[in-house]
Coordinates of C-alpha atoms and ligand atoms in Angstrom, one line a residue:
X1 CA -61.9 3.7 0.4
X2 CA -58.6 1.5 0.0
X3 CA -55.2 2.5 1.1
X4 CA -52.7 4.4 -0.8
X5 CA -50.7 2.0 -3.0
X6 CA -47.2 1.2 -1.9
X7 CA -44.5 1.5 -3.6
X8 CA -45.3 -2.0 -5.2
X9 CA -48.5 -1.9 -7.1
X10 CA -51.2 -2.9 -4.8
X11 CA -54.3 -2.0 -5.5
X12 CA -58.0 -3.1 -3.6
X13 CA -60.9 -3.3 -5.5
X14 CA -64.0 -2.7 -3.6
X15 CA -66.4 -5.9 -4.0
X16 CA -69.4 -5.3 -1.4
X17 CA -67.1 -5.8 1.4
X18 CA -64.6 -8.5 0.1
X19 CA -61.5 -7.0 -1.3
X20 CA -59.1 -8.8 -3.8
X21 CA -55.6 -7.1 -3.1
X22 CA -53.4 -7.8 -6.3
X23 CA -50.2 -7.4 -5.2
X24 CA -47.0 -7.3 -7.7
X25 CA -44.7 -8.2 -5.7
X26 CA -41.4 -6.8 -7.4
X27 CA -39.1 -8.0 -4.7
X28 CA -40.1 -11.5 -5.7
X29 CA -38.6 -12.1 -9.2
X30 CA -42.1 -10.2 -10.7
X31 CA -44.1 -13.2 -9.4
X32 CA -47.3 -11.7 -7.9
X33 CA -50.4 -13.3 -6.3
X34 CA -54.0 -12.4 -5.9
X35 CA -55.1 -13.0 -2.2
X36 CA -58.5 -13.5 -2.1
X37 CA -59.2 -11.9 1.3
X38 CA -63.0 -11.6 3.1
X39 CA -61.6 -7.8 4.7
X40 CA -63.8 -6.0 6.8
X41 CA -60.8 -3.3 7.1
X42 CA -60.8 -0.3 9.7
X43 CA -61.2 1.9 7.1
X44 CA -64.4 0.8 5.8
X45 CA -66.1 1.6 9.2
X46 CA -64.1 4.7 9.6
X47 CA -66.0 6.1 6.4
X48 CA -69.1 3.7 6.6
X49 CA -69.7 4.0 10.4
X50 CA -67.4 6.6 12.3
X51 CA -67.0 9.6 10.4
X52 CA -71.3 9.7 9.6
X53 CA -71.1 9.8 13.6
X54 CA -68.8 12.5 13.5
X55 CA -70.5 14.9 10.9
X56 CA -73.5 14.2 12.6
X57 CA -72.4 15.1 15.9
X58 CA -71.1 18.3 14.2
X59 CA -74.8 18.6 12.7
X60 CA -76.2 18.4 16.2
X61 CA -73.7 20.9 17.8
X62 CA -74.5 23.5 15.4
X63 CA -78.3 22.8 15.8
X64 CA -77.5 23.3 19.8
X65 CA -75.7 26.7 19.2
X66 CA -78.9 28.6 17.1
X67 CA -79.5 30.4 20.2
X68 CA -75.8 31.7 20.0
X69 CA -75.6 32.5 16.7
X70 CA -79.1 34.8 17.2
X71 CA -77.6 36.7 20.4
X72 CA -74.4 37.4 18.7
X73 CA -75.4 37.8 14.7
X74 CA -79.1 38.8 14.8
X75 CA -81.5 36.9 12.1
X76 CA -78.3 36.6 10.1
X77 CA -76.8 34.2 12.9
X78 CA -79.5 31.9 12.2
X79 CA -79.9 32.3 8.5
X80 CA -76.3 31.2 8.4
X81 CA -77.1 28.4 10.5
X82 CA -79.6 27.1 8.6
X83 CA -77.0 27.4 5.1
X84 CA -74.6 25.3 7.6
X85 CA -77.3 22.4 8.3
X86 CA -78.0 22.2 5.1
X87 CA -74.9 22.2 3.8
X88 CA -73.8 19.4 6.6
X89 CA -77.0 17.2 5.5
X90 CA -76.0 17.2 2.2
X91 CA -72.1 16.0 2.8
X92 CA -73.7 13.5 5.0
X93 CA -75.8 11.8 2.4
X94 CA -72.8 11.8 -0.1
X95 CA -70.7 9.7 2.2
X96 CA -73.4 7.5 3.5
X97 CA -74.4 6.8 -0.6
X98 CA -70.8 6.7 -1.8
X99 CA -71.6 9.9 -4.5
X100 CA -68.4 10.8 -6.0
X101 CA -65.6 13.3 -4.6
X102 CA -66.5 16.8 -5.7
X103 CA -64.1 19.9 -5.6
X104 CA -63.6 22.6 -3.0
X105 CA -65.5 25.7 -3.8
X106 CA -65.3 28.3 -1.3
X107 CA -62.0 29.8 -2.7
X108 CA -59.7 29.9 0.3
X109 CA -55.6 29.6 -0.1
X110 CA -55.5 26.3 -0.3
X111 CA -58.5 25.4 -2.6
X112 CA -56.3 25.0 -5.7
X113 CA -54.2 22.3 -4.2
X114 CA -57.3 20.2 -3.1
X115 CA -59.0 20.5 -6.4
X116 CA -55.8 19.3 -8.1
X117 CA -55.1 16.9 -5.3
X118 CA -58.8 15.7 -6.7
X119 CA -57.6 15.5 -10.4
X120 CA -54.5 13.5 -9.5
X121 CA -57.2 10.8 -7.3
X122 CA -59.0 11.3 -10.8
X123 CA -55.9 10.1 -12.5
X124 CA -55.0 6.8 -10.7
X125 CA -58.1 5.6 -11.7
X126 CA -59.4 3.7 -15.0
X127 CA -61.2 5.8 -17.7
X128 CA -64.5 7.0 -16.2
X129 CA -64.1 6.0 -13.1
X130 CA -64.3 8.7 -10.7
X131 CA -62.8 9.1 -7.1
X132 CA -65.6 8.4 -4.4
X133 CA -66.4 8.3 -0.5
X134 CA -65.7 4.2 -0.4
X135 CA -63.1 3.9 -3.5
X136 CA -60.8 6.5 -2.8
X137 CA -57.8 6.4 -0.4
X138 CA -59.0 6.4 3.2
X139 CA -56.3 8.9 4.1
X140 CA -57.7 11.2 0.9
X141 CA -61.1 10.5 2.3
X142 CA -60.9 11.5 6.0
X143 CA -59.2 14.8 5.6
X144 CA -61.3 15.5 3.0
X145 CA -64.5 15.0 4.8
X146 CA -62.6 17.7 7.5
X147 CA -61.8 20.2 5.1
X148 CA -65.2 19.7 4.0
X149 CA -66.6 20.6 7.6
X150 CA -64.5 23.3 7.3
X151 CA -66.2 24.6 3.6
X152 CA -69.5 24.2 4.9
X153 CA -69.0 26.8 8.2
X154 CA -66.5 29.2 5.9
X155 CA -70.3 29.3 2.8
X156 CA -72.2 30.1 6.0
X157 CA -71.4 33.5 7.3
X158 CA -71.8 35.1 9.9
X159 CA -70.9 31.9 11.3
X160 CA -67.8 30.6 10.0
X161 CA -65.0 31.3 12.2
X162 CA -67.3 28.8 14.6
X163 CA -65.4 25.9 15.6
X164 CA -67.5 23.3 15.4
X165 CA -65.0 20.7 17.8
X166 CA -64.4 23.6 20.3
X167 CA -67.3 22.7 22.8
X168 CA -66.0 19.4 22.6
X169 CA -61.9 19.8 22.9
X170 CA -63.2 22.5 25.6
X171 CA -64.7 19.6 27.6
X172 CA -62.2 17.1 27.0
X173 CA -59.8 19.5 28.8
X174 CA -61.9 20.2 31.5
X175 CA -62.6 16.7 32.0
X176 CA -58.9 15.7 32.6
X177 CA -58.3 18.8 34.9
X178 CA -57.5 16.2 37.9
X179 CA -54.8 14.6 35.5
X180 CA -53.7 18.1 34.7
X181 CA -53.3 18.9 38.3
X182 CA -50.7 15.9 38.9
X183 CA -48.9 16.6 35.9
X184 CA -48.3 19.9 36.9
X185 CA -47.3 19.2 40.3
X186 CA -45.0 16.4 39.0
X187 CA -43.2 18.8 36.9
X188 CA -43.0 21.9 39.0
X189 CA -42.5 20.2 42.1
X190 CA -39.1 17.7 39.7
X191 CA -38.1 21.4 38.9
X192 CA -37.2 23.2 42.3
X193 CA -35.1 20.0 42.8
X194 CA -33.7 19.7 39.7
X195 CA -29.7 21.1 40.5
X196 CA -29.5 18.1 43.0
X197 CA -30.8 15.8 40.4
X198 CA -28.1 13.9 38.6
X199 CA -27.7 12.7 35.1
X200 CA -29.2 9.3 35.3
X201 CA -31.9 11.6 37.6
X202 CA -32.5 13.9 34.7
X203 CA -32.5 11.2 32.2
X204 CA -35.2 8.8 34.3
X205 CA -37.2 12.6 34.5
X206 CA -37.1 13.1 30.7
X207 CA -37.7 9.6 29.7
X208 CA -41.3 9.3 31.9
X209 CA -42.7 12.5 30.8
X210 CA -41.9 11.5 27.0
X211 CA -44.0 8.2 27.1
X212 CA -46.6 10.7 29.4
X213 CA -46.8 12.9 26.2
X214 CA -47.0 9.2 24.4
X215 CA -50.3 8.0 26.2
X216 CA -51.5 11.9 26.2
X217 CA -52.1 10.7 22.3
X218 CA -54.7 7.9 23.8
X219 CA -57.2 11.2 24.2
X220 CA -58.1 11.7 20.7
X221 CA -62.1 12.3 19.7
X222 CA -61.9 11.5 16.1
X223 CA -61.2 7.7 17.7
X224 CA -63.4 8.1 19.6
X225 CA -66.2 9.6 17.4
X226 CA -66.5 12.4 19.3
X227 CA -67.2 10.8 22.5
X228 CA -65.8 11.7 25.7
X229 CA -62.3 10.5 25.7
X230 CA -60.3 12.5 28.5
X231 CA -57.8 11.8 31.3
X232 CA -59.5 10.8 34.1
X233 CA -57.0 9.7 36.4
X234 CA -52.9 10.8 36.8
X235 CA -50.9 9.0 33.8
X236 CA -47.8 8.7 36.1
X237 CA -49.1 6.5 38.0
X238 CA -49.8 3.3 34.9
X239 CA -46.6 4.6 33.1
X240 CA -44.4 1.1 34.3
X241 CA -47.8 -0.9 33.8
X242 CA -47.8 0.8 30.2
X243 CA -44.1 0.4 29.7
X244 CA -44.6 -3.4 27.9
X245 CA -47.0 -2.2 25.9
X246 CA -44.4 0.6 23.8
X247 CA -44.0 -1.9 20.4
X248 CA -40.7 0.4 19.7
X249 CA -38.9 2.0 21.8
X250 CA -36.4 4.3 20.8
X251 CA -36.4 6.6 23.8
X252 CA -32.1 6.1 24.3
X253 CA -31.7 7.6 20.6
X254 CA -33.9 10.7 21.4
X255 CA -32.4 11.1 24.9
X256 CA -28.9 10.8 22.6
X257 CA -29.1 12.7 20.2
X258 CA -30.3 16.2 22.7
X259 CA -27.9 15.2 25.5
X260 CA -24.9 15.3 23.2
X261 CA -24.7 18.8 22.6
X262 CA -26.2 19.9 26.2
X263 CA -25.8 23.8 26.9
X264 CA -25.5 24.4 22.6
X265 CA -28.3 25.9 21.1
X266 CA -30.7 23.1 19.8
X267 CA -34.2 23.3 18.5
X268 CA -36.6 20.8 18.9
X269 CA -40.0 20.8 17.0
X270 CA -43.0 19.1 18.1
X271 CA -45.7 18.8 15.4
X272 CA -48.9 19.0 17.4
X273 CA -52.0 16.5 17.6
X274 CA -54.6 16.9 20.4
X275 CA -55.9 19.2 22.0
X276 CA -57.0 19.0 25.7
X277 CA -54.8 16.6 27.6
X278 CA -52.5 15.4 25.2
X279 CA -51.7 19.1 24.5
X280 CA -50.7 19.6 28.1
X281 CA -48.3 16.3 28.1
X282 CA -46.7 18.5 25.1
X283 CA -46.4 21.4 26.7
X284 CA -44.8 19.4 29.5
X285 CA -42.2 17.7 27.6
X286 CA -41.5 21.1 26.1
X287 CA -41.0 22.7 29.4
X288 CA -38.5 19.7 31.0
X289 CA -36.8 19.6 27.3
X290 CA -35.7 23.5 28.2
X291 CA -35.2 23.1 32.0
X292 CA -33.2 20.3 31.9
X293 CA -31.2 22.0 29.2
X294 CA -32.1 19.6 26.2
X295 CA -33.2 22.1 23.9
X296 CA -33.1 25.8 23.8
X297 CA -36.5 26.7 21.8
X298 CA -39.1 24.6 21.1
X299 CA -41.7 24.8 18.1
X300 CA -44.7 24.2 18.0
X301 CA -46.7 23.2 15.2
X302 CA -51.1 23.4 14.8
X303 CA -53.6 23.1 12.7
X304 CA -55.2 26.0 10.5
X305 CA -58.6 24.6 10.8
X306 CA -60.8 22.5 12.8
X307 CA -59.3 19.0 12.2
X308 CA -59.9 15.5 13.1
X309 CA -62.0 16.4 15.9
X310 CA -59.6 17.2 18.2
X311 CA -56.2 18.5 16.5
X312 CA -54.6 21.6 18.2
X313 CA -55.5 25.3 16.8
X314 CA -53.9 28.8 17.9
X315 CA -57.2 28.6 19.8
X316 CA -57.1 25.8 21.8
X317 CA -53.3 26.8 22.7
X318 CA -54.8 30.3 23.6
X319 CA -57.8 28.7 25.9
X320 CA -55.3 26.1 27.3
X321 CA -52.9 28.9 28.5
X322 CA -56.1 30.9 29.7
X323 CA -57.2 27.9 32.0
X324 CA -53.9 26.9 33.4
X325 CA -53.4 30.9 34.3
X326 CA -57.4 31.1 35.9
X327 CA -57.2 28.1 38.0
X328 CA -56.6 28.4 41.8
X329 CA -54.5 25.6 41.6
X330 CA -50.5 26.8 42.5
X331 CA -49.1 24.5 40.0
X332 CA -51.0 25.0 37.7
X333 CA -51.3 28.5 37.6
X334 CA -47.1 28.2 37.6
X335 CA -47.1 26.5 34.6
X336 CA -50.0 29.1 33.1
X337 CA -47.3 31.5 33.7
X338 CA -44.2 30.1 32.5
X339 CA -45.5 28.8 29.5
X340 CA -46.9 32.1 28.6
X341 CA -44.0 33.9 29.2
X342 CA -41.9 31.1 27.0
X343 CA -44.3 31.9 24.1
X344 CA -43.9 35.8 24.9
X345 CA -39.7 35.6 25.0
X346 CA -39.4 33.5 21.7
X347 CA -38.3 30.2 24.2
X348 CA -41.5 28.4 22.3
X349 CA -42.6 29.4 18.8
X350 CA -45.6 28.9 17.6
X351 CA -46.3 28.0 13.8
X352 CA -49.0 26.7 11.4
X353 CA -49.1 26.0 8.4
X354 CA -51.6 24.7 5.4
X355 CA -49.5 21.7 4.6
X356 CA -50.9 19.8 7.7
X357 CA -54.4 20.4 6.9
X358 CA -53.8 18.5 3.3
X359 CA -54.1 14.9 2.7
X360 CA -50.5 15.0 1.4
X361 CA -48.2 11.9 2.4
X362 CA -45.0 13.6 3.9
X363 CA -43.1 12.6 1.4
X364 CA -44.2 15.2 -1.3
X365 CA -43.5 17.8 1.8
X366 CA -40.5 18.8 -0.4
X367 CA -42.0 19.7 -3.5
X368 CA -45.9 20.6 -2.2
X369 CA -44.3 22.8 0.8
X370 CA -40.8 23.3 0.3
X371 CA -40.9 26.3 2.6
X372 CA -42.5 24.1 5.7
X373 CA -39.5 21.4 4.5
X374 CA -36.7 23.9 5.1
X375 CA -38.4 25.2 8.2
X376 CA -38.1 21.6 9.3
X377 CA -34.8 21.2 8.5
X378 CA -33.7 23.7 11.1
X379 CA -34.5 21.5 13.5
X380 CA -32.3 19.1 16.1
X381 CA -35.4 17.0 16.3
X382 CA -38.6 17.3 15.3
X383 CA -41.4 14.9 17.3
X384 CA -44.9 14.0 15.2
X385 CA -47.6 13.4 18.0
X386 CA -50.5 11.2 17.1
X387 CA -51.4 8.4 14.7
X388 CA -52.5 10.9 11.6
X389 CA -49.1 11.6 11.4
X390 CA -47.5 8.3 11.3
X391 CA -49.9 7.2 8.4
X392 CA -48.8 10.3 6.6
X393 CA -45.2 9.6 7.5
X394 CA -45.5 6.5 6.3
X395 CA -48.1 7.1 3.2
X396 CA -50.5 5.1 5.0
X397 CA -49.4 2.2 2.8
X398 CA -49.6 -1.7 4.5
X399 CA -46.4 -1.9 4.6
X400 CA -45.1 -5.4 5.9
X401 CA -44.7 -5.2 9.7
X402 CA -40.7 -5.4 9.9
X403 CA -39.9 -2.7 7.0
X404 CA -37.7 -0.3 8.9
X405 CA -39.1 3.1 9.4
X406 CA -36.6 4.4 7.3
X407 CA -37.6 2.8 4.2
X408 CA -41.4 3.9 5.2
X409 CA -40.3 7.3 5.4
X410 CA -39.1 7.2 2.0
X411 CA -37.8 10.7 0.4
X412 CA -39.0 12.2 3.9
X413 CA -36.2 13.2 6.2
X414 CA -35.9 16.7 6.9
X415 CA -34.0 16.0 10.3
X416 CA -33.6 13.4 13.0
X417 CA -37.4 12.6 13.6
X418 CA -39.2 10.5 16.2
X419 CA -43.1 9.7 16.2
X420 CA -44.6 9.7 19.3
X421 CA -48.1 7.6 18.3
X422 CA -50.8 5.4 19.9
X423 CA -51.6 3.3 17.7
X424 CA -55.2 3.8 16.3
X425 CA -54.9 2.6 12.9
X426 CA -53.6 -0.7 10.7
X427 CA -50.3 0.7 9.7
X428 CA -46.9 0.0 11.7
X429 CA -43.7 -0.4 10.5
X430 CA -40.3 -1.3 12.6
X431 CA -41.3 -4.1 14.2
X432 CA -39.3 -7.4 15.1
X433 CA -39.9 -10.6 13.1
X434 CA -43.5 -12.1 14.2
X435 CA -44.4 -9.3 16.7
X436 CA -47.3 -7.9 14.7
X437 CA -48.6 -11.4 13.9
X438 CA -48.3 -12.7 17.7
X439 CA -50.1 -9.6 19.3
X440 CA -53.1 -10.2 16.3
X441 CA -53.6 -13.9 18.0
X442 CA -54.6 -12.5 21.2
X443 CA -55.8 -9.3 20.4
X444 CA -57.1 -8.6 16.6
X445 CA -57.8 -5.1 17.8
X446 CA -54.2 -4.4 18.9
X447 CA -53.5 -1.7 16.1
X448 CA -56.5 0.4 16.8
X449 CA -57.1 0.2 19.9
X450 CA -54.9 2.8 20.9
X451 CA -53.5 0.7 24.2
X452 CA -50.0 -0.1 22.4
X453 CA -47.8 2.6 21.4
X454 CA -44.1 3.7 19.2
X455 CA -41.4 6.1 20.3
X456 CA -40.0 5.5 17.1
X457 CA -37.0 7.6 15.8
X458 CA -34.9 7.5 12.7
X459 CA -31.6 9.5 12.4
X460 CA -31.2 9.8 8.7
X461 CA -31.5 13.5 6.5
Ligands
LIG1 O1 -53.9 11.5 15.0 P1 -54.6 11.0 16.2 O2 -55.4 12.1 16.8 O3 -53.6 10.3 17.1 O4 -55.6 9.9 15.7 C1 -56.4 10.2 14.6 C2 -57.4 9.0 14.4 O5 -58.2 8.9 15.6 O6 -58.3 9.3 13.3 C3 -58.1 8.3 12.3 C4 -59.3 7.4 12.4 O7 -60.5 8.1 12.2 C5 -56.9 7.5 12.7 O8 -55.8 8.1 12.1 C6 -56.8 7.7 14.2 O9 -57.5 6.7 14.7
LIG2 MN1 -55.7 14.0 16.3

């Protein structure tokens, strides 16, 4: 798997594990240069190492629900699960053996587009080449393998509304309930004093539960490989320890640009990632963004289908709200209720759409889903959780470290936009001369470990 090529011709070709990046360099009077470089990049143990744990802890989760699947569909329940671990096997071997990239067969809306997403992989390569598990874009790659998970339940009825991540989201929640409890507390209890708050009050309020919803993004299971990965202890309480470890920080833009216009209508959109806790430090910043009278609707924004482990469906919102409202916990229960009513009066809109379940850069947003595009360009702001998104924002290209964000962004700016991301893979963009090169002496993990993070914004549409 290599990354997508930037906008300069760079292009790695897979030599057992040493890649030879040929790099035109335009910029530099057409010189170019081949760096020989011995790469062991993330992306080759994401496909060669992670995702195999992943499918096969789908494999083993499907194996542990048979009993389910009889009680509820009869002999057909487990005849279906059978067509499912069979089907799972298969994909498995295909990645672990690098087989080539085949198309999407079981004929859903959005088949077409992956099949000639497929053709167009088929077209950046030489003549009989064909696109394949450890030669294809990692980006293409990963979502692929999800909206493969996602064939293999839909070709085995009666299961395949199953979420195969749900048992797993379900316990990441559960497992960050203490967390939850002191968020909810720290928002309700900042709420009944909030008229004698002032400005700089407010501000201080808004600014701590942003970078809360930041290091919400830490809890993600596809990083994780499906392993536990939840909230075991209240956030507020390392958010000044965490504070040197935001790369960018372009909180004062974001508090800016909502506080200009206070008491007009404004929209703010938050484009989801994970489920759980990180879903909870969204719904929190959503619900301070309206008390404090920064935005007047919020909207939300999920995935179709299981994705990336632990992305956020209409089902996990549904569950979430269904917790919060069954706990015996005051706070919250409170929050259960307000956010259910916000969703029931129109305050928070809910809205999902195919485009974020594609491998699509957001650059070709525009032309692949010009009505998600407009719908974005209502917006006052629209936030990207999560570190899927800020590859696709930036076309998961290696960009140089100091590019600004706006370049990354290329043709993609629908309205003033701000990514809220842990960082958990080796792209990054925006940062200061020699930043990215002095954090790699003392810590060659530092862009996927997840313990630095962006609140990076960019003004321009
Ligand atoms: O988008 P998220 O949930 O913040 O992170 C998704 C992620 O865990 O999956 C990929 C690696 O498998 C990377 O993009 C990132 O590490
Ligand atoms: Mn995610």
């Amino acid at each position: 798997m290599i990354r997508s090529t930037v906008p300069k011709i760079r292009k790695k070709f897979k030599i057992t594990e040493l890649y030879f990046y040929l790099c035109i360099n335009l910029s530099s009077a057409h010189s170019y240069c081949l760096i020989f470089v011995l790469y062991r990049s993330f992306a080759y143990f994401t496909v060669k190492d992670r995702l195999p744990q992943i499918l096969t802890k789908v494999i083993d989760t499907v194996h542990r629900y048979k009993h389910k699947f009889l009680e509820e569909y009869g002999e057909e329940g487990i005849d279906g699960e059978k067509r499912a671990l069979a089907y799972f096997s298969k994909l498995r071997n295909e990645m672990q053996t690098d087989k080539p990239i085949i198309p999407i067969i079981d004929d859903l809306p959005d088949t077409h587009i992956w099949n000639e997403y497929l053709q167009y992989q088929k077209s950046l390569l030489g003549d009989g080449e064909q696109p394949s598990w450890f030669r294809s874009p990692w980006l293409y790659v990963e979502c692929y393998l999800y909206r493969r998970i996602h064939e293999g339940m839909t070709l085995s009825p009666p299961i395949s509304t199953y979420d195969v991540f749900m048992e797993a989201k379900n316990d990441g929640y559960l497992q960050s309930e203490n967390a939850v409890i002191a968020l909810c507390t720290h928002l309700q209890e900042f709420k009944t004093n909030i008229a004698d708050t002032s400005e700089a009050g407010c501000k201080e309020a808004f600014s701590k539960l942003l970078q809360v919803s930041l290091w919400g993004n830490k809890c993600d299971l596809s990083i994780s490989g499906g392993q536990d990965n939840s909230q075991k202890f209240s956030i507020l309480n390392s958010l000044e320890s965490f504070k040197s470890n935001i790369l960018v920080d372009n909180t004062e833009s974001v508090w800016q640009i909502l506080s200009q216009k206070k008491n007009s209508s404004r929209r703010v959109d938050i484009v989801l990632d994970n489920a759980g806790f990180e879903l909870i430090t969204d719904f929190v910043l959503a619900d301070i963004l309206l008390s404090l009278k920064l935005a007047t609707e919020v909207h939300f924004h999920a995935k179709c289908i299981p994705w990336y482990v632990s992305d956020t469906t209409k089902r996990d919102i549904d569950w979430t709200i269904k917790q919060l409202l069954s706990t015996n916990n005051r706070w919250m229960s409170k929050c259960g209720e307000i956010w259910k009513e916000n969703l029931k009066k129109g305050r928070w809109v809910y809205h999902e759409h195919l485009f974020w379940t594609l491998p699509h850069e957001f650059c070709s947003m525009a032309q692949t889903a010009p009505d998600l595009y407009s719908e974005l360009q209502k917006s006052d702001l629209v936030l990207f959780k999560g570190d899927l998104n800020y590859r696709k924002l930036t076309g998961d290209r290696k960009w140089d470290f100091t590019v600004p964000f706006t370049q990354a962004l290329t043709t993609f700016h629908p309205a003033p936009l701000c990514s809220v991301r842990t960082l958990k893979s080796d792209v990054q963009v925006g940062l200061k001369p020699g930043a990215g090169e002095q954090l790699a002496v003392s810590e060659t993990d530092w862009m996927i470990s997840g313990k630095y993070g962006i609140i990076q914004f960019d003004a321009s549409v």
